[in-house]
Short mmCIF file of C-alpha atoms in Angstrom, two decimals:
data_model
loop_
_atom_site.label_atom_id
_atom_site.label_comp_id
_atom_site.label_asym_id
_atom_site.label_seq_id
_atom_site.Cartn_x
_atom_site.Cartn_y
_atom_site.Cartn_z
CA MET J 1 -24.82 -7.53 17.28
CA LYS J 2 -23.46 -9.27 14.20
CA ILE J 3 -23.18 -7.02 11.17
CA PRO J 4 -23.12 -8.30 7.59
CA VAL J 5 -19.51 -8.72 6.50
CA SER J 6 -18.30 -7.62 3.08
CA SER J 7 -15.40 -9.25 1.26
CA PRO J 8 -11.86 -8.10 1.94
CA LEU J 9 -10.33 -6.27 -1.04
CA ALA J 10 -6.69 -7.02 -0.40
CA LEU J 11 -4.57 -9.73 1.15
CA ILE J 12 -1.16 -8.82 2.52
CA ALA J 13 0.86 -12.02 2.32
CA GLU J 14 3.93 -11.82 4.57
CA LEU J 15 5.79 -14.73 3.02
CA THR J 16 8.79 -14.55 5.31
CA HIS J 17 10.39 -12.36 7.94
CA ARG J 18 13.86 -13.03 6.54
CA CYS J 19 15.35 -9.91 4.95
CA PRO J 20 18.75 -8.65 3.79
CA LEU J 21 17.87 -5.17 5.12
CA HIS J 22 17.71 -4.19 8.78
CA CYS J 23 15.60 -1.04 8.50
CA VAL J 24 15.19 0.96 11.67
CA TYR J 25 11.45 1.41 10.92
CA CYS J 26 10.56 -2.09 9.72
CA SER J 27 6.83 -2.85 10.06
CA ASN J 28 7.49 -6.44 11.09
CA PRO J 29 6.93 -7.32 14.75
CA LEU J 30 9.86 -7.25 17.16
CA GLU J 31 9.38 -10.97 17.58
CA LEU J 32 10.12 -12.42 14.15
CA THR J 33 9.00 -15.75 12.70
CA ARG J 34 11.74 -18.29 12.03
CA ARG J 35 12.22 -19.97 8.64
CA ASP J 36 11.19 -23.41 9.89
CA GLN J 37 7.79 -22.00 10.93
CA GLU J 38 6.98 -20.56 7.48
CA LEU J 39 4.01 -21.88 5.49
CA SER J 40 4.87 -24.30 2.67
CA THR J 41 4.26 -23.63 -1.03
CA ALA J 42 1.21 -25.90 -0.91
CA ALA J 43 -0.22 -24.08 2.12
CA TRP J 44 0.16 -20.66 0.49
CA THR J 45 -1.34 -21.98 -2.77
CA GLU J 46 -4.41 -23.12 -0.84
CA VAL J 47 -4.61 -19.77 1.02
CA LEU J 48 -4.55 -17.88 -2.29
CA ARG J 49 -7.29 -20.09 -3.72
CA GLN J 50 -9.46 -19.43 -0.68
CA ALA J 51 -8.73 -15.69 -0.88
CA GLY J 52 -9.98 -15.61 -4.48
CA GLU J 53 -13.17 -17.41 -3.44
CA LEU J 54 -13.66 -14.98 -0.58
CA GLY J 55 -13.68 -12.10 -3.08
CA VAL J 56 -10.18 -10.71 -2.51
CA LEU J 57 -9.05 -8.74 -5.58
CA GLN J 58 -5.38 -8.13 -4.91
CA VAL J 59 -2.52 -9.82 -3.12
CA ASP J 60 0.62 -8.01 -1.96
CA PHE J 61 3.51 -10.39 -1.59
CA THR J 62 5.68 -8.88 1.08
CA GLY J 63 7.88 -9.84 4.00
CA GLY J 64 10.61 -9.43 5.20
CA GLU J 65 11.96 -9.79 1.70
CA PRO J 66 9.56 -12.01 -0.31
CA LEU J 67 12.34 -12.78 -2.78
CA ALA J 68 13.92 -14.84 0.00
CA ARG J 69 11.31 -17.47 -0.94
CA PRO J 70 12.56 -19.50 -3.93
CA ASP J 71 8.95 -20.57 -4.66
CA LEU J 72 7.83 -16.99 -5.40
CA PRO J 73 7.09 -17.68 -9.12
CA ASP J 74 4.86 -20.60 -8.07
CA LEU J 75 3.00 -18.37 -5.62
CA ILE J 76 2.50 -15.68 -8.27
CA ARG J 77 1.08 -18.33 -10.63
CA ALA J 78 -1.20 -19.54 -7.82
CA ALA J 79 -2.40 -15.97 -7.22
CA ARG J 80 -3.19 -15.47 -10.90
CA SER J 81 -5.03 -18.80 -11.08
CA ALA J 82 -7.12 -17.63 -8.13
CA GLY J 83 -8.04 -14.49 -10.12
CA LEU J 84 -5.92 -12.10 -8.04
CA TYR J 85 -3.86 -9.07 -9.05
CA ALA J 86 -0.31 -9.83 -7.93
CA SER J 87 2.00 -7.20 -6.44
CA LEU J 88 5.51 -7.71 -5.14
CA ILE J 89 6.71 -5.38 -2.38
CA THR J 90 10.47 -5.66 -2.40
CA SER J 91 13.82 -4.14 -1.54
CA GLY J 92 15.01 -5.41 -4.91
CA LEU J 93 18.18 -6.79 -3.36
CA PRO J 94 18.11 -10.49 -4.22
CA LEU J 95 16.97 -9.79 -7.79
CA ASP J 96 18.69 -10.10 -11.15
CA GLU J 97 17.34 -9.75 -14.69
CA LYS J 98 16.75 -13.45 -15.13
CA ARG J 99 14.79 -13.82 -11.89
CA LEU J 100 12.68 -10.78 -12.73
CA GLU J 101 11.83 -12.29 -16.13
CA GLU J 102 10.73 -15.45 -14.37
CA LEU J 103 8.39 -13.46 -12.07
CA VAL J 104 6.91 -11.54 -14.99
CA ARG J 105 6.33 -14.77 -16.93
CA ALA J 106 4.58 -16.19 -13.86
CA GLY J 107 2.10 -13.29 -14.07
CA LEU J 108 3.42 -10.54 -11.80
CA ASP J 109 1.31 -7.39 -12.33
CA HIS J 110 3.13 -4.81 -10.23
CA LEU J 111 6.45 -4.35 -8.48
CA GLN J 112 6.88 -1.88 -5.65
CA LEU J 113 10.48 -0.99 -4.96
CA SER J 114 11.36 0.58 -1.61
CA PHE J 115 13.91 3.37 -1.33
CA GLN J 116 15.50 4.48 1.93
CA ASP J 117 16.84 7.82 0.63
CA ALA J 118 18.02 9.64 -2.48
CA HIS J 119 21.66 9.32 -1.40
CA GLU J 120 23.63 6.13 -1.27
CA GLU J 121 25.38 6.78 2.05
CA SER J 122 22.33 7.69 4.15
CA ALA J 123 20.09 5.13 2.42
CA ASN J 124 22.56 2.47 3.40
CA GLU J 125 22.65 3.80 6.95
CA PHE J 126 18.86 3.57 7.43
CA ALA J 127 18.76 0.13 5.80
CA GLY J 128 21.75 -1.12 7.76
CA THR J 129 23.28 -2.56 4.57
CA GLN J 130 24.51 -1.67 1.06
CA ALA J 131 21.46 -1.54 -1.18
CA HIS J 132 20.99 1.71 -3.03
CA ALA J 133 22.91 1.09 -6.28
CA GLN J 134 21.15 -2.25 -6.78
CA LYS J 135 17.73 -0.53 -6.48
CA LEU J 136 18.60 1.80 -9.35
CA ARG J 137 19.48 -1.21 -11.52
CA VAL J 138 16.23 -3.00 -10.59
CA ALA J 139 14.13 0.04 -11.57
CA GLU J 140 15.75 -0.01 -15.02
CA TRP J 141 15.09 -3.73 -15.51
CA VAL J 142 11.45 -3.44 -14.43
CA LYS J 143 10.80 -0.75 -17.01
CA ARG J 144 11.71 -3.16 -19.81
CA HIS J 145 8.62 -5.23 -18.98
CA ARG J 146 4.90 -4.45 -19.24
CA ILE J 147 4.29 -4.44 -15.49
CA ALA J 148 3.54 -1.49 -13.20
CA LEU J 149 6.36 0.06 -11.17
CA THR J 150 5.87 1.96 -7.92
CA LEU J 151 8.74 3.59 -6.08
CA ASN J 152 8.16 3.79 -2.36
CA PHE J 153 10.18 6.28 -0.32
CA VAL J 154 10.01 5.82 3.41
CA ILE J 155 10.31 9.29 4.92
CA HIS J 156 11.12 10.54 8.43
CA ARG J 157 13.02 13.30 10.22
CA ARG J 158 16.47 12.33 8.97
CA ASN J 159 15.60 12.34 5.25
CA LEU J 160 12.58 14.63 4.99
CA ASP J 161 14.79 17.56 3.97
CA GLN J 162 16.02 15.56 0.95
CA LEU J 163 12.62 15.45 -0.78
CA GLU J 164 13.83 17.53 -3.73
CA GLU J 165 16.66 15.07 -4.35
CA MET J 166 14.21 12.17 -4.12
CA LEU J 167 11.94 13.90 -6.63
CA ALA J 168 14.89 14.40 -8.99
CA LEU J 169 15.62 10.68 -8.78
CA ILE J 170 11.93 9.94 -9.41
CA ARG J 171 11.88 12.15 -12.52
CA GLU J 172 14.90 10.29 -13.81
CA ILE J 173 13.41 6.84 -13.26
CA SER J 174 9.89 7.97 -14.24
CA PRO J 175 7.71 5.23 -12.72
CA ALA J 176 3.91 5.37 -13.16
CA ARG J 177 3.46 5.81 -9.44
CA VAL J 178 5.37 6.95 -6.37
CA GLU J 179 4.44 6.67 -2.73
CA PHE J 180 5.91 8.80 0.03
CA ALA J 181 5.24 6.77 3.11
CA HIS J 182 5.79 8.50 6.42
CA VAL J 183 7.03 6.05 8.95
CA GLN J 184 4.18 4.68 11.04
CA TYR J 185 5.07 4.20 14.68
CA TYR J 186 4.67 0.50 15.41
CA GLY J 187 7.21 -2.29 15.87
CA TRP J 188 10.78 -1.25 15.13
CA ALA J 189 9.73 2.30 14.26
CA PHE J 190 8.07 2.72 17.66
CA ALA J 191 11.35 1.68 19.27
CA ASN J 192 13.19 4.30 17.17
CA ARG J 193 10.43 6.92 17.22
CA ASP J 194 12.30 9.75 18.89
CA ARG J 195 14.91 9.66 16.11
CA LEU J 196 12.36 9.33 13.28
CA LEU J 197 9.46 11.66 14.05
CA PRO J 198 9.80 14.85 11.94
CA THR J 199 9.49 18.36 13.33
CA ARG J 200 6.41 20.43 12.52
CA GLN J 201 8.52 22.83 10.44
CA GLN J 202 9.91 19.96 8.37
CA LEU J 203 6.47 18.49 7.90
CA ASP J 204 4.90 21.77 6.72
CA ARG J 205 7.67 22.32 4.20
CA SER J 206 7.47 18.74 2.95
CA LEU J 207 3.73 19.03 2.34
CA GLU J 208 4.28 22.13 0.20
CA ILE J 209 6.90 20.32 -1.88
CA LEU J 210 4.76 17.21 -2.29
CA GLN J 211 1.64 19.13 -3.28
CA ARG J 212 3.64 21.01 -5.90
CA ALA J 213 5.18 17.78 -7.22
CA GLN J 214 1.74 16.22 -7.44
CA GLU J 215 0.57 19.09 -9.65
CA GLN J 216 3.69 19.17 -11.82
CA LEU J 217 3.74 15.42 -12.43
CA ARG J 218 -0.02 15.00 -12.94
CA GLY J 219 -0.72 12.70 -15.88
CA ARG J 220 2.86 11.37 -15.90
CA ILE J 221 3.57 10.08 -12.40
CA ARG J 222 0.91 9.56 -9.77
CA VAL J 223 2.29 10.96 -6.50
CA GLU J 224 0.72 9.71 -3.27
CA TYR J 225 1.59 10.56 0.30
CA VAL J 226 0.18 10.25 3.77
CA VAL J 227 0.68 12.69 6.68
CA PRO J 228 2.20 11.14 9.81
CA ASP J 229 -0.82 10.95 12.04
CA TYR J 230 0.80 12.23 15.25
CA TYR J 231 0.50 15.62 13.52
CA ALA J 232 -3.02 15.10 12.20
CA ASN J 233 -6.21 16.47 13.78
CA TYR J 234 -8.06 13.23 13.26
CA PRO J 235 -6.80 9.64 13.14
CA LYS J 236 -6.38 7.61 9.98
CA ALA J 237 -9.00 5.00 9.08
CA CYS J 238 -6.43 2.34 9.88
CA MET J 239 -6.52 -0.40 7.16
CA GLY J 240 -9.87 1.07 6.04
CA GLY J 241 -11.36 -0.08 9.33
CA TRP J 242 -10.64 -3.16 11.45
CA GLY J 243 -11.58 -6.27 9.47
CA ARG J 244 -13.35 -4.29 6.76
CA LYS J 245 -11.06 -4.18 3.71
CA VAL J 246 -7.74 -5.88 4.34
CA LEU J 247 -6.39 -9.02 5.91
CA LEU J 248 -2.80 -9.96 6.59
CA ILE J 249 -1.34 -13.43 6.86
CA THR J 250 1.92 -13.86 8.74
CA PRO J 251 4.71 -16.20 7.56
CA ALA J 252 3.39 -18.83 9.98
CA GLY J 253 -0.23 -18.55 8.76
CA GLU J 254 -1.83 -16.41 11.44
CA VAL J 255 -4.55 -14.15 10.07
CA LEU J 256 -4.44 -10.54 11.32
CA PRO J 257 -6.38 -7.37 10.51
CA CYS J 258 -3.09 -5.39 10.21
CA HIS J 259 0.69 -5.55 10.54
CA ALA J 260 0.84 -4.77 14.25
CA ALA J 261 -2.20 -6.47 15.81
CA LYS J 262 -0.14 -9.25 17.41
CA ILE J 263 0.95 -6.78 20.10
CA LEU J 264 -2.62 -6.50 21.42
CA PRO J 265 -3.15 -8.43 24.65
CA GLU J 266 -5.90 -11.01 25.17
CA MET J 267 -6.49 -11.52 21.46
CA LYS J 268 -6.48 -14.92 19.80
CA PHE J 269 -5.65 -14.90 16.11
CA GLU J 270 -6.63 -17.96 14.10
CA ASN J 271 -4.35 -19.83 11.70
CA VAL J 272 -5.17 -20.69 8.05
CA GLN J 273 -3.75 -24.15 8.62
CA VAL J 274 -6.51 -24.82 11.13
CA LEU J 275 -9.59 -22.92 9.92
CA PRO J 276 -10.88 -21.86 6.49
CA LEU J 277 -10.06 -18.24 5.60
CA ARG J 278 -13.74 -17.32 5.12
CA ARG J 279 -14.62 -18.50 8.60
CA ILE J 280 -11.73 -16.56 10.13
CA TRP J 281 -12.69 -13.38 8.24
CA GLU J 282 -16.41 -13.58 8.89
CA GLU J 283 -16.68 -15.18 12.30
CA SER J 284 -13.48 -15.23 14.36
CA ASP J 285 -13.51 -13.29 17.62
CA ALA J 286 -10.44 -11.30 16.65
CA PHE J 287 -11.98 -9.97 13.42
CA GLN J 288 -15.35 -9.33 15.11
CA LYS J 289 -13.79 -7.55 18.06
CA PHE J 290 -13.52 -4.00 16.61
CA ARG J 291 -15.51 -4.45 13.41
CA SER J 292 -18.80 -2.97 14.52
CA GLU J 293 -19.26 0.21 16.55
CA ASP J 294 -20.20 -1.64 19.74
CA TRP J 295 -16.74 -1.39 21.31
CA MET J 296 -16.49 2.38 20.88
CA PRO J 297 -16.12 4.65 23.91
CA GLU J 298 -17.04 8.33 23.89
CA PRO J 299 -16.20 10.59 22.13
CA CYS J 300 -16.22 8.07 19.21
CA ARG J 301 -19.62 6.54 19.98
CA SER J 302 -21.53 9.75 19.25
CA CYS J 303 -19.00 11.28 16.80
CA ASP J 304 -20.01 12.16 13.24
CA ARG J 305 -16.67 10.87 12.00
CA ARG J 306 -17.03 7.36 13.43
CA ALA J 307 -18.00 5.84 10.06
CA GLN J 308 -15.08 7.66 8.43
CA ASP J 309 -12.13 6.77 10.68
CA PHE J 310 -13.69 3.98 12.79
CA GLY J 311 -12.12 5.40 15.95
CA GLY J 312 -8.62 5.29 14.45
CA CYS J 313 -5.99 2.67 15.10
CA ARG J 314 -6.39 0.05 17.86
CA CYS J 315 -2.68 -0.73 17.98
CA GLN J 316 -1.77 2.95 18.30
CA ALA J 317 -4.25 3.34 21.17
CA PHE J 318 -2.66 0.36 22.91
CA LEU J 319 0.91 1.56 22.33
CA LEU J 320 0.24 5.12 23.50
CA VAL J 321 -2.20 4.69 26.38
CA GLY J 322 -2.22 0.94 27.06
CA ASP J 323 -5.86 0.39 26.04
CA ALA J 324 -6.76 -1.08 22.64
CA ALA J 325 -10.38 0.02 23.06
CA ALA J 326 -9.58 3.70 23.66
CA THR J 327 -10.17 6.45 21.11
CA ASP J 328 -6.98 6.75 19.04
CA PRO J 329 -4.98 9.30 21.10
CA VAL J 330 -3.85 11.17 17.96
CA CYS J 331 -7.45 12.39 17.61
CA SER J 332 -7.83 16.01 18.74
CA LEU J 333 -11.13 14.96 20.38
CA SER J 334 -9.47 12.23 22.44
CA PRO J 335 -9.23 12.93 26.19
CA ARG J 336 -5.70 11.42 25.96
CA ARG J 337 -4.43 13.66 23.14
CA LYS J 338 -2.01 15.28 25.59
CA VAL J 339 0.10 12.11 25.45
CA VAL J 340 0.77 12.77 21.77
CA ASP J 341 1.23 16.50 22.29
CA ALA J 342 3.90 15.81 24.91
CA ILE J 343 5.83 13.64 22.41
CA LEU J 344 5.60 16.36 19.75
CA THR J 345 6.70 19.08 22.18
CA LYS J 346 9.75 17.03 23.12
CA ILE J 347 10.69 16.36 19.48
CA ASN J 348 10.21 19.95 18.37
CA ALA J 349 12.16 21.38 21.32
CA ALA J 350 15.05 18.93 21.11
CA SER J 351 15.64 18.93 17.40
CA ASN J 352 17.45 22.22 16.88
CA GLY J 353 19.96 20.72 14.47
CA ALA J 354 21.00 17.85 16.67
CA ILE J 355 21.97 14.92 14.48
CA SER J 356 21.71 11.44 15.91
CA THR J 357 24.67 9.19 15.27
CA LYS J 358 24.49 5.76 13.76
CA SER J 359 25.15 3.92 16.99
CA GLU J 360 21.84 5.12 18.46
CA TRP J 361 19.63 3.22 16.00
CA LEU J 362 18.01 0.01 17.03
CA TYR J 363 18.44 -2.08 13.88
CA ARG J 364 15.94 -4.78 12.99
CA THR J 365 17.44 -8.20 13.54
CA ASN J 366 16.93 -11.37 11.52
CA PRO J 367 14.83 -14.35 12.61
CA MET O 1 -5.33 17.28 -21.04
CA THR O 2 -7.84 16.40 -23.76
CA PRO O 3 -7.01 13.29 -25.77
CA GLU O 4 -6.69 13.63 -29.55
CA PRO O 5 -9.67 11.97 -31.33
CA SER O 6 -7.19 9.98 -33.42
CA SER O 7 -5.14 8.70 -30.45
CA ARG O 8 -5.55 5.11 -29.33
CA PRO O 9 -6.02 4.64 -25.58
CA ARG O 10 -4.42 1.55 -24.13
CA LEU O 11 -4.41 0.31 -20.53
CA ALA O 12 -1.06 1.19 -18.95
CA ALA O 13 1.51 -1.44 -17.97
CA GLY O 14 0.28 -3.36 -14.95
CA CYS O 15 -3.36 -2.28 -15.34
CA ARG O 16 -5.91 -4.84 -16.47
CA MET O 17 -9.50 -5.97 -16.06
CA ASN O 18 -10.32 -9.06 -14.05
CA GLU O 19 -11.58 -12.11 -15.95
CA LYS O 20 -14.99 -12.13 -17.69
CA SER O 21 -16.07 -14.94 -15.35
CA GLN O 22 -15.45 -12.77 -12.28
CA GLN O 23 -18.21 -10.53 -10.91
CA PRO O 24 -18.26 -7.65 -10.40
CA ARG O 25 -15.99 -6.57 -13.26
CA VAL O 26 -13.19 -4.29 -12.06
CA LEU O 27 -10.18 -2.49 -13.48
CA LEU O 28 -7.18 -3.59 -11.45
CA MET O 29 -4.17 -1.33 -10.93
CA PRO O 30 -1.50 -0.86 -8.28
CA GLU O 31 -3.09 -0.65 -4.83
CA ARG O 32 -6.60 0.01 -6.15
CA ALA O 33 -9.47 -1.34 -8.16
CA LEU O 34 -12.16 0.53 -10.04
CA ARG O 35 -15.60 -1.02 -10.35
CA LEU O 36 -16.82 -1.13 -13.95
CA ASN O 37 -20.46 -1.24 -14.95
CA GLY O 38 -22.47 -0.24 -18.00
CA PRO O 39 -20.75 2.56 -19.90
CA SER O 40 -17.45 2.43 -17.95
CA LEU O 41 -17.09 -1.27 -18.82
CA GLU O 42 -17.89 -0.55 -22.48
CA ILE O 43 -15.20 2.18 -22.55
CA VAL O 44 -12.45 0.25 -20.77
CA GLU O 45 -13.03 -2.84 -22.92
CA ARG O 46 -12.22 -0.66 -25.94
CA CYS O 47 -9.00 0.77 -24.46
CA ASP O 48 -6.99 -1.87 -26.29
CA GLY O 49 -4.59 0.25 -28.33
CA GLN O 50 -6.70 -0.55 -31.45
CA HIS O 51 -9.76 1.69 -31.07
CA THR O 52 -9.25 5.43 -31.51
CA VAL O 53 -10.95 7.85 -29.12
CA GLN O 54 -13.27 8.81 -32.00
CA GLN O 55 -14.22 5.18 -32.64
CA ILE O 56 -15.02 4.65 -28.97
CA ILE O 57 -17.25 7.73 -29.01
CA THR O 58 -19.07 6.64 -32.19
CA GLU O 59 -19.61 3.09 -30.93
CA LEU O 60 -20.97 4.22 -27.57
CA GLN O 61 -23.23 6.81 -29.16
CA LYS O 62 -24.77 3.91 -31.12
CA LEU O 63 -24.94 1.69 -28.03
CA TYR O 64 -26.61 4.44 -25.98
CA SER O 65 -28.69 5.89 -28.82
CA LYS O 66 -31.32 7.24 -26.46
CA ALA O 67 -28.76 9.45 -24.68
CA ASP O 68 -27.69 12.89 -25.90
CA PRO O 69 -24.67 12.25 -28.21
CA VAL O 70 -22.89 15.41 -27.04
CA LYS O 71 -23.24 14.30 -23.42
CA VAL O 72 -21.99 10.81 -24.31
CA GLU O 73 -18.89 12.31 -25.92
CA GLN O 74 -18.20 14.58 -22.93
CA ASP O 75 -18.59 11.71 -20.49
CA ILE O 76 -16.22 9.49 -22.46
CA VAL O 77 -13.54 12.18 -22.77
CA GLY O 78 -13.90 12.98 -19.07
CA TYR O 79 -13.59 9.33 -18.10
CA LEU O 80 -10.54 8.75 -20.34
CA ASN O 81 -8.88 11.79 -18.79
CA LEU O 82 -9.57 10.51 -15.30
CA LEU O 83 -8.05 7.11 -16.14
CA GLN O 84 -5.02 8.81 -17.65
CA GLU O 85 -4.44 10.91 -14.53
CA GLU O 86 -4.74 7.75 -12.45
CA ARG O 87 -1.98 6.41 -14.75
CA ALA O 88 -4.22 3.54 -15.75
CA LEU O 89 -4.18 4.64 -19.40
CA ASP O 90 -1.74 5.77 -22.09
CA PHE O 91 -2.75 7.53 -25.31
CA GLU O 92 -0.78 5.99 -28.17
#
């Protein structure tokens, strides 16, 4: 059955997989796109125009490090001409005051700056490079312009006990918005999961701290956070539902419903250089595949929550139980929940103060 | 927090409406968009750092003259507060 398709709200534009960081939880796929396969300025400009026509409201320029593309100001101008709200998701590394001014003049609406930790030494360890001091400078520069600033802290077992220090840093910088993003276990993070997944005790304490911070900072700084879903009772509505709200375009022009979908077997993802974006969104097999409720097994099929979480995450189901059409195993109603429980038991039993050393990380490489 | 009647609400840095030619009208902000229609559009269009809260109330009471003026005022103050907590608005 074909269901009427609404417009996507947001386009995640992965401009490049090149990046000066080597984060151990990078959301890029393990198989990275090379520079010579990246879409040209003209191709991206056309994609942005089509996105505006399709009804997309916002574009997130991300990567890799999107600043690795010298044509970024042109792409921001193209986004604004297409009627889109333009966000830049960046490490802030290859940025100086002059380049930032150029991006703001081009029409940048919002800059999201990622932080790996509150402390220089550990932040540099997780990022696999020296980056922290530069981020502090970038935050100061951004605040001199009339654009929105979000600080994004990626949190996991090794830095979750430093939340208070992160909050102190946030109070000092005072952005309009901060996101605490628990690592999601796909790609590089899945490979490093056993070193990243927090303990239940850590998680409980962190939620108390974050709820308190949310109250204290209300009206000054909007604090947002998401619980890591291995610990949740029900799965997340991944991307707001498969092919319902968001689309992602890879550096080479493939159109995906999320960051990780390329890992799914027997799926063919279309390319914007071959087909119009509207046709891919509305009609391609890949976007149709999990959009309706037809694919759902029990217990999803008869579950009251199926229109809320859409059966959870297809990539997580594939990674954990080898079947993309299974109920997300993090769901407490899933017959395969014991797979997740076994992982949690192992983490919580093994983590009595044991500190992993740097050599154990699998660092993200460069294409 | 209740805004002072004499304060002038202004959309925060990085928050803006889409163009008049685009439908539906929305308020764009980091990672979200708020649909504007009828009264909410009338309010947000006046959050320009020029109108005071009191002026916005007076103008909307005229615009919606059939509605209870006390209710109109409450709704406006409530909506401005919501936008401020979302960090879409500053009171200057």
